[in-house]
Tab-separated table of C-alpha atoms in Angstrom:
chain	number	residue	atom	x	y	z
C	22	UNK	CA	0.000	0.000	0.000
C	23	UNK	CA	1.400	3.390	-0.982
C	24	UNK	CA	1.389	5.785	2.001
C	25	UNK	CA	3.241	8.548	0.111
C	26	UNK	CA	0.331	9.483	-2.189
C	27	UNK	CA	-2.022	10.743	0.563
C	28	UNK	CA	0.696	13.047	1.877
C	29	UNK	CA	1.320	14.397	-1.630
C	30	UNK	CA	-2.408	14.943	-2.038
C	31	UNK	CA	-2.602	16.879	1.241
C	32	UNK	CA	0.339	19.067	0.195
C	33	UNK	CA	-1.224	19.722	-3.243
C	34	UNK	CA	-4.593	20.655	-1.756
C	35	UNK	CA	-2.883	22.957	0.756
C	36	UNK	CA	-1.003	24.754	-2.028
C	37	UNK	CA	-4.221	25.244	-4.025
C	38	UNK	CA	-6.026	26.634	-0.997
C	39	UNK	CA	-3.143	28.963	-0.233
C	40	UNK	CA	-3.051	30.287	-3.782
C	41	UNK	CA	-6.817	30.790	-3.813
C	42	UNK	CA	-6.475	33.163	-0.873
C	43	UNK	CA	-4.505	35.612	-3.010
C	44	UNK	CA	-5.959	35.159	-6.462
C	45	UNK	CA	-9.074	36.778	-7.817
C	46	UNK	CA	-11.960	34.486	-8.560
C	47	UNK	CA	-12.745	34.105	-12.224
C	48	UNK	CA	-16.349	35.007	-11.569
C	49	UNK	CA	-19.461	34.022	-13.445
C	50	UNK	CA	-20.882	35.805	-16.471
C	51	UNK	CA	-24.508	35.380	-17.377
C	52	UNK	CA	-26.225	36.875	-20.389
C	53	UNK	CA	-29.970	36.437	-20.101
C	54	UNK	CA	-32.577	37.087	-22.752
C	55	UNK	CA	-35.486	39.199	-21.542
C	56	UNK	CA	-38.481	37.055	-22.397
C	57	UNK	CA	-41.249	39.572	-21.763
C	58	UNK	CA	-42.215	42.847	-20.211
C	59	UNK	CA	-40.127	45.740	-21.512
C	60	UNK	CA	-41.828	46.531	-24.796
C	61	UNK	CA	-41.910	49.793	-26.746
C	62	UNK	CA	-39.369	51.300	-24.374
C	63	UNK	CA	-38.332	54.508	-26.109
C	64	UNK	CA	-35.459	55.317	-23.776
C	65	UNK	CA	-33.836	53.577	-20.836
C	66	UNK	CA	-31.885	55.489	-18.198
C	67	UNK	CA	-31.644	53.763	-14.812
C	68	UNK	CA	-31.644	50.403	-13.086
C	69	UNK	CA	-31.950	49.411	-9.424
C	70	UNK	CA	-31.710	45.897	-7.962
C	71	UNK	CA	-32.751	45.296	-4.351
C	72	UNK	CA	-31.644	41.646	-4.435
C	73	UNK	CA	-30.142	39.504	-7.232
C	74	UNK	CA	-33.720	38.558	-8.169
C	75	UNK	CA	-35.779	41.733	-7.552
C	76	UNK	CA	-35.045	44.861	-9.545
C	77	UNK	CA	-36.469	47.880	-11.354
C	78	UNK	CA	-35.751	49.523	-14.691
C	79	UNK	CA	-36.826	53.080	-15.361
C	80	UNK	CA	-37.352	54.900	-18.630
C	81	UNK	CA	-39.940	56.295	-21.001
C	82	UNK	CA	-42.724	54.820	-23.092
C	83	UNK	CA	-44.931	56.879	-25.425
C	84	UNK	CA	-43.810	60.096	-23.728
C	85	UNK	CA	-44.585	58.882	-20.211
C	86	UNK	CA	-42.381	57.805	-17.292
C	87	UNK	CA	-42.661	54.154	-16.258
C	88	UNK	CA	-40.890	51.582	-14.134
C	89	UNK	CA	-40.642	47.896	-15.008
C	90	UNK	CA	-40.101	45.276	-12.304
C	91	UNK	CA	-38.469	41.842	-12.337
C	92	UNK	CA	-38.687	39.172	-9.645
C	93	UNK	CA	-36.608	36.511	-11.421
C	94	UNK	CA	-33.306	38.275	-11.947
C	95	UNK	CA	-34.265	39.970	-15.197
C	96	UNK	CA	-35.802	37.264	-17.357
C	97	UNK	CA	-39.316	38.654	-17.096
C	98	UNK	CA	-40.399	42.248	-16.499
C	99	UNK	CA	-43.778	43.693	-15.594
C	100	UNK	CA	-44.753	47.240	-16.432
C	101	UNK	CA	-46.033	49.232	-13.448
C	102	UNK	CA	-48.445	52.157	-13.406
C	103	UNK	CA	-47.466	55.377	-15.127
C	104	UNK	CA	-45.678	57.782	-12.798
C	105	UNK	CA	-46.061	61.018	-14.798
C	106	UNK	CA	-45.362	62.622	-18.141
C	107	UNK	CA	-41.645	62.639	-18.877
C	108	UNK	CA	-38.942	60.056	-18.215
C	109	UNK	CA	-37.508	58.232	-15.217
C	110	UNK	CA	-33.922	59.483	-15.210
C	111	UNK	CA	-32.739	57.977	-11.947
C	112	UNK	CA	-33.527	55.168	-9.525
C	113	UNK	CA	-31.865	54.951	-6.119
C	114	UNK	CA	-32.570	53.422	-2.716
C	115	UNK	CA	-32.085	54.461	0.907
C	116	UNK	CA	-33.187	52.598	4.048
C	117	UNK	CA	-35.494	50.315	2.053
C	118	UNK	CA	-37.214	53.178	0.198
C	119	UNK	CA	-36.840	53.507	-3.578
C	120	UNK	CA	-36.598	56.973	-5.134
C	121	UNK	CA	-37.478	57.621	-8.787
C	122	UNK	CA	-36.683	61.000	-10.339
C	123	UNK	CA	-38.888	61.945	-13.301
C	124	UNK	CA	-37.783	64.795	-15.577
C	125	UNK	CA	-40.013	66.667	-18.018
C	126	UNK	CA	-39.181	69.717	-20.136
C	127	UNK	CA	-42.043	72.176	-20.283
C	128	UNK	CA	-42.790	73.265	-23.858
C	129	UNK	CA	-44.007	76.758	-22.995
C	130	UNK	CA	-41.199	77.835	-20.635
C	131	UNK	CA	-38.434	75.376	-21.665
C	132	UNK	CA	-37.797	74.835	-17.958
C	133	UNK	CA	-37.334	71.383	-16.456
C	134	UNK	CA	-39.745	69.912	-13.897
C	135	UNK	CA	-38.051	67.402	-11.588
C	136	UNK	CA	-40.472	65.125	-9.708
C	137	UNK	CA	-39.231	62.734	-7.024
C	138	UNK	CA	-41.435	59.694	-6.309
C	139	UNK	CA	-40.944	57.187	-3.506
C	140	UNK	CA	-41.923	53.536	-3.102
C	141	UNK	CA	-41.842	51.526	0.133
C	142	UNK	CA	-42.739	48.198	-1.527
C	143	UNK	CA	-39.947	47.789	-4.103
C	144	UNK	CA	-41.723	49.592	-6.907
C	145	UNK	CA	-45.237	48.195	-6.643
C	146	UNK	CA	-46.730	51.557	-5.672
C	147	UNK	CA	-45.358	55.085	-5.921
C	148	UNK	CA	-46.292	58.422	-4.409
C	149	UNK	CA	-45.059	61.915	-5.222
C	150	UNK	CA	-42.611	63.236	-2.632
C	151	UNK	CA	-41.637	66.609	-4.100
C	152	UNK	CA	-41.220	68.671	-7.261
C	153	UNK	CA	-38.833	71.406	-8.309
C	154	UNK	CA	-38.604	73.490	-11.493
C	155	UNK	CA	-35.142	74.514	-12.694
C	156	UNK	CA	-33.391	75.910	-15.755
C	157	UNK	CA	-30.992	72.957	-15.970
C	158	UNK	CA	-31.625	69.301	-16.477
C	159	UNK	CA	-31.050	66.539	-13.944
C	160	UNK	CA	-27.824	64.563	-13.378
C	161	UNK	CA	-28.142	62.694	-10.068
C	162	UNK	CA	-30.021	62.471	-6.751
C	163	UNK	CA	-28.185	61.746	-3.491
C	164	UNK	CA	-30.370	60.749	-0.547
C	165	UNK	CA	-29.062	61.053	3.005
C	166	UNK	CA	-32.421	60.347	4.681
C	167	UNK	CA	-36.107	61.046	4.060
C	168	UNK	CA	-35.594	64.775	4.810
C	169	UNK	CA	-32.110	65.467	3.458
C	170	UNK	CA	-31.371	65.196	-0.256
C	171	UNK	CA	-29.002	66.711	-2.806
C	172	UNK	CA	-30.016	67.160	-6.454
C	173	UNK	CA	-27.226	67.505	-9.003
C	174	UNK	CA	-28.101	69.515	-12.108
C	175	UNK	CA	-26.117	70.079	-15.290
C	176	UNK	CA	-24.793	73.282	-13.737
C	177	UNK	CA	-25.571	73.666	-10.065
C	178	UNK	CA	-26.216	71.755	-6.860
C	179	UNK	CA	-29.418	71.921	-4.783
C	180	UNK	CA	-30.050	70.799	-1.215
C	181	UNK	CA	-33.221	70.216	0.799
C	182	UNK	CA	-33.496	69.605	4.534
C	183	UNK	CA	-37.288	69.223	4.720
C	184	UNK	CA	-38.000	66.424	2.255
C	185	UNK	CA	-38.224	68.633	-0.822
C	186	UNK	CA	-40.565	71.402	0.356
C	187	UNK	CA	-37.749	73.936	0.079
C	188	UNK	CA	-34.530	73.754	-1.909
C	189	UNK	CA	-31.356	75.786	-1.385
C	190	UNK	CA	-28.932	76.478	-4.222
C	191	UNK	CA	-25.637	75.184	-2.836
C	192	UNK	CA	-23.451	75.943	-5.843
C	193	UNK	CA	-24.424	77.828	-8.984
C	194	UNK	CA	-23.095	77.808	-12.541
C	195	UNK	CA	-20.256	75.299	-12.036
C	196	UNK	CA	-20.863	71.707	-13.156
C	197	UNK	CA	-20.566	69.729	-9.898
C	198	UNK	CA	-19.465	66.146	-10.496
C	199	UNK	CA	-18.157	63.009	-8.758
C	200	UNK	CA	-20.361	63.392	-5.691
C	201	UNK	CA	-20.451	61.112	-2.666
C	202	UNK	CA	-21.614	61.272	0.961
C	203	UNK	CA	-20.438	59.829	4.252
C	204	UNK	CA	-21.681	60.419	7.804
C	205	UNK	CA	-20.082	63.865	8.100
C	206	UNK	CA	-19.456	65.353	4.655
C	207	UNK	CA	-20.578	65.763	1.069
C	208	UNK	CA	-17.710	65.488	-1.427
C	209	UNK	CA	-17.693	66.746	-5.012
C	210	UNK	CA	-15.490	68.395	-7.626
C	211	UNK	CA	-15.758	71.172	-10.172
C	212	UNK	CA	-13.351	72.879	-12.562
C	213	UNK	CA	-12.571	76.308	-13.984
C	214	UNK	CA	-10.982	76.991	-17.359
C	215	UNK	CA	-8.136	79.473	-17.291
C	216	UNK	CA	-7.621	82.187	-19.945
C	217	UNK	CA	-5.031	79.824	-21.453
C	218	UNK	CA	-7.856	77.248	-21.811
C	219	UNK	CA	-6.388	74.969	-19.155
C	220	UNK	CA	-8.857	73.143	-16.883
C	221	UNK	CA	-8.097	73.516	-13.179
C	222	UNK	CA	-9.909	71.054	-10.891
C	223	UNK	CA	-11.044	71.577	-7.309
C	224	UNK	CA	-12.053	69.012	-4.698
C	225	UNK	CA	-14.718	70.248	-2.270
C	226	UNK	CA	-15.765	68.928	1.134
C	227	UNK	CA	-19.006	70.287	2.577
C	228	UNK	CA	-19.976	69.736	6.211
C	229	UNK	CA	-23.416	68.153	6.484
C	230	UNK	CA	-23.882	69.779	9.890
C	231	UNK	CA	-22.780	73.378	9.308
C	232	UNK	CA	-22.862	73.640	5.512
C	233	UNK	CA	-19.330	75.069	5.544
C	234	UNK	CA	-17.211	74.191	2.537
C	235	UNK	CA	-13.470	73.725	2.208
C	236	UNK	CA	-11.688	73.039	-1.062
C	237	UNK	CA	-8.317	72.008	-2.405
C	238	UNK	CA	-6.962	73.045	-5.804
C	239	UNK	CA	-5.322	70.251	-7.757
C	240	UNK	CA	-2.117	70.737	-9.766
C	241	UNK	CA	-2.509	71.397	-13.474
C	242	UNK	CA	-2.969	68.127	-15.325
C	243	UNK	CA	-4.688	66.394	-12.392
C	244	UNK	CA	-8.435	65.781	-12.189
C	245	UNK	CA	-10.879	64.158	-9.759
C	246	UNK	CA	-12.046	60.937	-11.346
C	247	UNK	CA	-14.181	59.643	-8.468
C	248	UNK	CA	-14.953	60.239	-4.797
C	249	UNK	CA	-16.108	57.633	-2.308
C	250	UNK	CA	-16.258	59.412	1.030
C	251	UNK	CA	-12.747	60.449	2.042
C	252	UNK	CA	-11.184	58.179	-0.610
C	253	UNK	CA	-10.553	60.105	-3.821
C	254	UNK	CA	-9.436	58.757	-7.205
C	255	UNK	CA	-7.227	61.302	-8.976
C	256	UNK	CA	-6.041	60.978	-12.558
C	257	UNK	CA	-2.932	62.318	-14.236
C	258	UNK	CA	-2.360	61.584	-17.927
C	259	UNK	CA	-4.962	58.791	-17.593
C	260	UNK	CA	-2.955	57.069	-14.868
C	261	UNK	CA	-4.889	56.938	-11.607
C	262	UNK	CA	-4.073	56.810	-7.934
C	263	UNK	CA	-6.191	56.621	-4.798
C	264	UNK	CA	-5.786	59.202	-2.032
C	265	UNK	CA	-7.283	59.859	1.385
C	266	UNK	CA	-8.571	63.370	2.022
C	267	UNK	CA	-7.426	64.289	5.529
C	268	UNK	CA	-9.257	66.574	7.956
C	269	UNK	CA	-6.859	69.432	7.106
C	270	UNK	CA	-7.676	68.994	3.370
C	271	UNK	CA	-4.311	67.465	2.500
C	272	UNK	CA	-4.209	64.398	0.257
C	273	UNK	CA	-2.349	61.261	1.371
C	274	UNK	CA	-1.355	58.828	-1.377
C	275	UNK	CA	-2.749	55.322	-0.808
C	276	UNK	CA	-2.106	53.259	-3.919
C	277	UNK	CA	-1.875	53.100	-7.695
C	278	UNK	CA	-4.657	51.747	-9.864
C	279	UNK	CA	-3.626	49.116	-12.324
C	280	UNK	CA	-3.477	50.655	-15.777
C	281	UNK	CA	-4.353	53.492	-18.091
C	282	UNK	CA	-7.996	54.411	-17.820
C	283	UNK	CA	-10.504	56.754	-19.364
C	284	UNK	CA	-12.800	57.000	-16.384
C	285	UNK	CA	-14.231	55.424	-13.243
C	286	UNK	CA	-17.856	54.807	-14.113
C	287	UNK	CA	-19.043	53.520	-10.732
C	288	UNK	CA	-17.484	53.200	-7.285
C	289	UNK	CA	-18.979	51.424	-4.285
C	290	UNK	CA	-17.793	51.119	-0.691
C	291	UNK	CA	-18.600	48.581	2.000
C	292	UNK	CA	-16.517	49.125	5.118
C	293	UNK	CA	-12.907	49.045	3.946
C	294	UNK	CA	-13.742	47.265	0.700
C	295	UNK	CA	-13.894	49.333	-2.489
C	296	UNK	CA	-15.248	48.258	-5.869
C	297	UNK	CA	-14.686	50.394	-8.966
C	298	UNK	CA	-15.722	49.838	-12.571
C	299	UNK	CA	-13.010	51.242	-14.824
C	300	UNK	CA	-13.482	52.150	-18.478
C	301	UNK	CA	-10.274	50.882	-20.087
C	302	UNK	CA	-11.225	51.900	-23.621
C	303	UNK	CA	-14.279	53.440	-25.215
C	304	UNK	CA	-17.261	51.334	-24.122
C	305	UNK	CA	-15.113	48.610	-22.506
C	306	UNK	CA	-15.031	48.084	-18.717
C	307	UNK	CA	-13.227	46.081	-16.030
C	308	UNK	CA	-13.881	45.652	-12.323
C	309	UNK	CA	-11.264	46.656	-9.735
C	310	UNK	CA	-11.307	45.743	-6.068
C	311	UNK	CA	-9.471	47.042	-3.001
C	312	UNK	CA	-9.828	45.249	0.354
C	313	UNK	CA	-8.134	47.951	2.421
C	314	UNK	CA	-9.647	51.315	1.546
C	315	UNK	CA	-7.588	52.010	-1.574
C	316	UNK	CA	-4.048	50.847	-0.735
C	317	UNK	CA	-4.069	47.688	-2.878
C	318	UNK	CA	-6.013	47.296	-6.106
C	319	UNK	CA	-6.573	44.192	-8.174
C	320	UNK	CA	-8.698	43.269	-11.162
C	321	UNK	CA	-11.469	40.903	-10.141
C	322	UNK	CA	-10.824	38.727	-13.186
C	323	UNK	CA	-9.182	38.861	-16.576
C	324	UNK	CA	-12.397	39.570	-18.428
C	325	UNK	CA	-13.984	42.831	-19.525
C	326	UNK	CA	-17.400	43.795	-20.817
C	327	UNK	CA	-19.052	46.345	-23.048
C	328	UNK	CA	-21.742	48.711	-21.853
C	329	UNK	CA	-21.793	50.867	-18.750
C	330	UNK	CA	-22.939	49.128	-15.549
C	331	UNK	CA	-26.193	50.357	-14.122
C	332	UNK	CA	-26.332	48.731	-10.687
C	333	UNK	CA	-24.048	46.876	-8.292
C	334	UNK	CA	-24.764	44.652	-5.285
C	335	UNK	CA	-22.128	43.340	-2.916
C	336	UNK	CA	-21.617	41.641	0.409
C	337	UNK	CA	-18.582	40.318	2.256
C	338	UNK	CA	-18.058	37.439	-0.150
C	339	UNK	CA	-19.135	38.560	-3.629
C	340	UNK	CA	-20.043	41.421	-5.923
C	341	UNK	CA	-22.617	41.356	-8.702
C	342	UNK	CA	-22.907	43.874	-11.536
C	343	UNK	CA	-26.021	44.346	-13.657
C	344	UNK	CA	-26.016	45.746	-17.186
C	345	UNK	CA	-29.232	46.211	-19.137
C	346	UNK	CA	-28.513	45.918	-22.847
C	347	UNK	CA	-31.789	46.987	-24.393
C	348	UNK	CA	-34.019	45.861	-25.861
C	349	UNK	CA	-33.558	42.141	-25.276
C	350	UNK	CA	-30.711	41.354	-22.888
C	351	UNK	CA	-29.752	41.627	-19.240
C	352	UNK	CA	-26.126	40.859	-18.490
C	353	UNK	CA	-24.889	40.157	-14.983
C	354	UNK	CA	-21.402	39.434	-13.656
C	355	UNK	CA	-20.945	37.695	-10.322
C	356	UNK	CA	-17.503	37.475	-8.716
C	357	UNK	CA	-16.361	35.567	-5.622
C	358	UNK	CA	-13.122	34.988	-3.639
C	359	UNK	CA	-11.727	38.398	-4.480
C	360	UNK	CA	-9.062	38.933	-1.793
C	361	UNK	CA	-8.017	37.432	1.495
C	362	UNK	CA	-8.179	40.297	3.967
């Protein structure tokens, strides 16, 4: 009887397990045909998944704003009741409540009406929360709680502290971009163009308690590519690094992202873990992961995909990305065993 083989087997298994602790999982890619539901969708803009099975898509049909709901991961979709005239531009969620922002341009005044609807039952029923009329069109809605929201417009930033009854113009004229929120601050960036036609970028931190803003001017050639709380992704000549914004507004270098990039399309944080979808060429994306707040970065797998991601779910063991490729396909990417922390 050969007693050497079992020992070799144990050693081999141990090596495989050890390597798996440091290698990214290859992940699973699923491309699913949408069998029914989303028909005559003139324009699609936003997607929100509550679980891997239950999700919403928002858009426009025949000039009206609708949401479609799936309960089987995207294979079948059911059209819900019309929200209003216009289009659902954004879907987001906070504390179990879904928020849908409907935008309509008024023909007589050419102003934009922004209507925020809420749903407490994952999109089955909606009710109007607030409306605001503005000269600029909508970009994004950030929800801190049911009273406190920020609305990002093409040029300008609005804030409400009473659930949308009154809005304060936080910043006017500049295009505010790359926004994020943590427990203490709102972070965003804007830029000015010098007489020499050079873009100079600024990183802003706004206190949620006092409303006081502090900013830091970046060197020429640097730009803010993404913010995720106090972790900031800064690009220089399309090479990116992650930094921590300190209380005194200095930037501490954390780590280098892996390769040349056009943009960070989406960034998500869960504790110290960071997930970022990076556009590596026009219309082509990869997923990056950092287990330690931005010090180390690694591609989740060797693959890439076309089409901008619309929603991301994650927990301590996996991350799942959803991409709606209208009119007939939902693509999802599920990745496991990313890093050993």
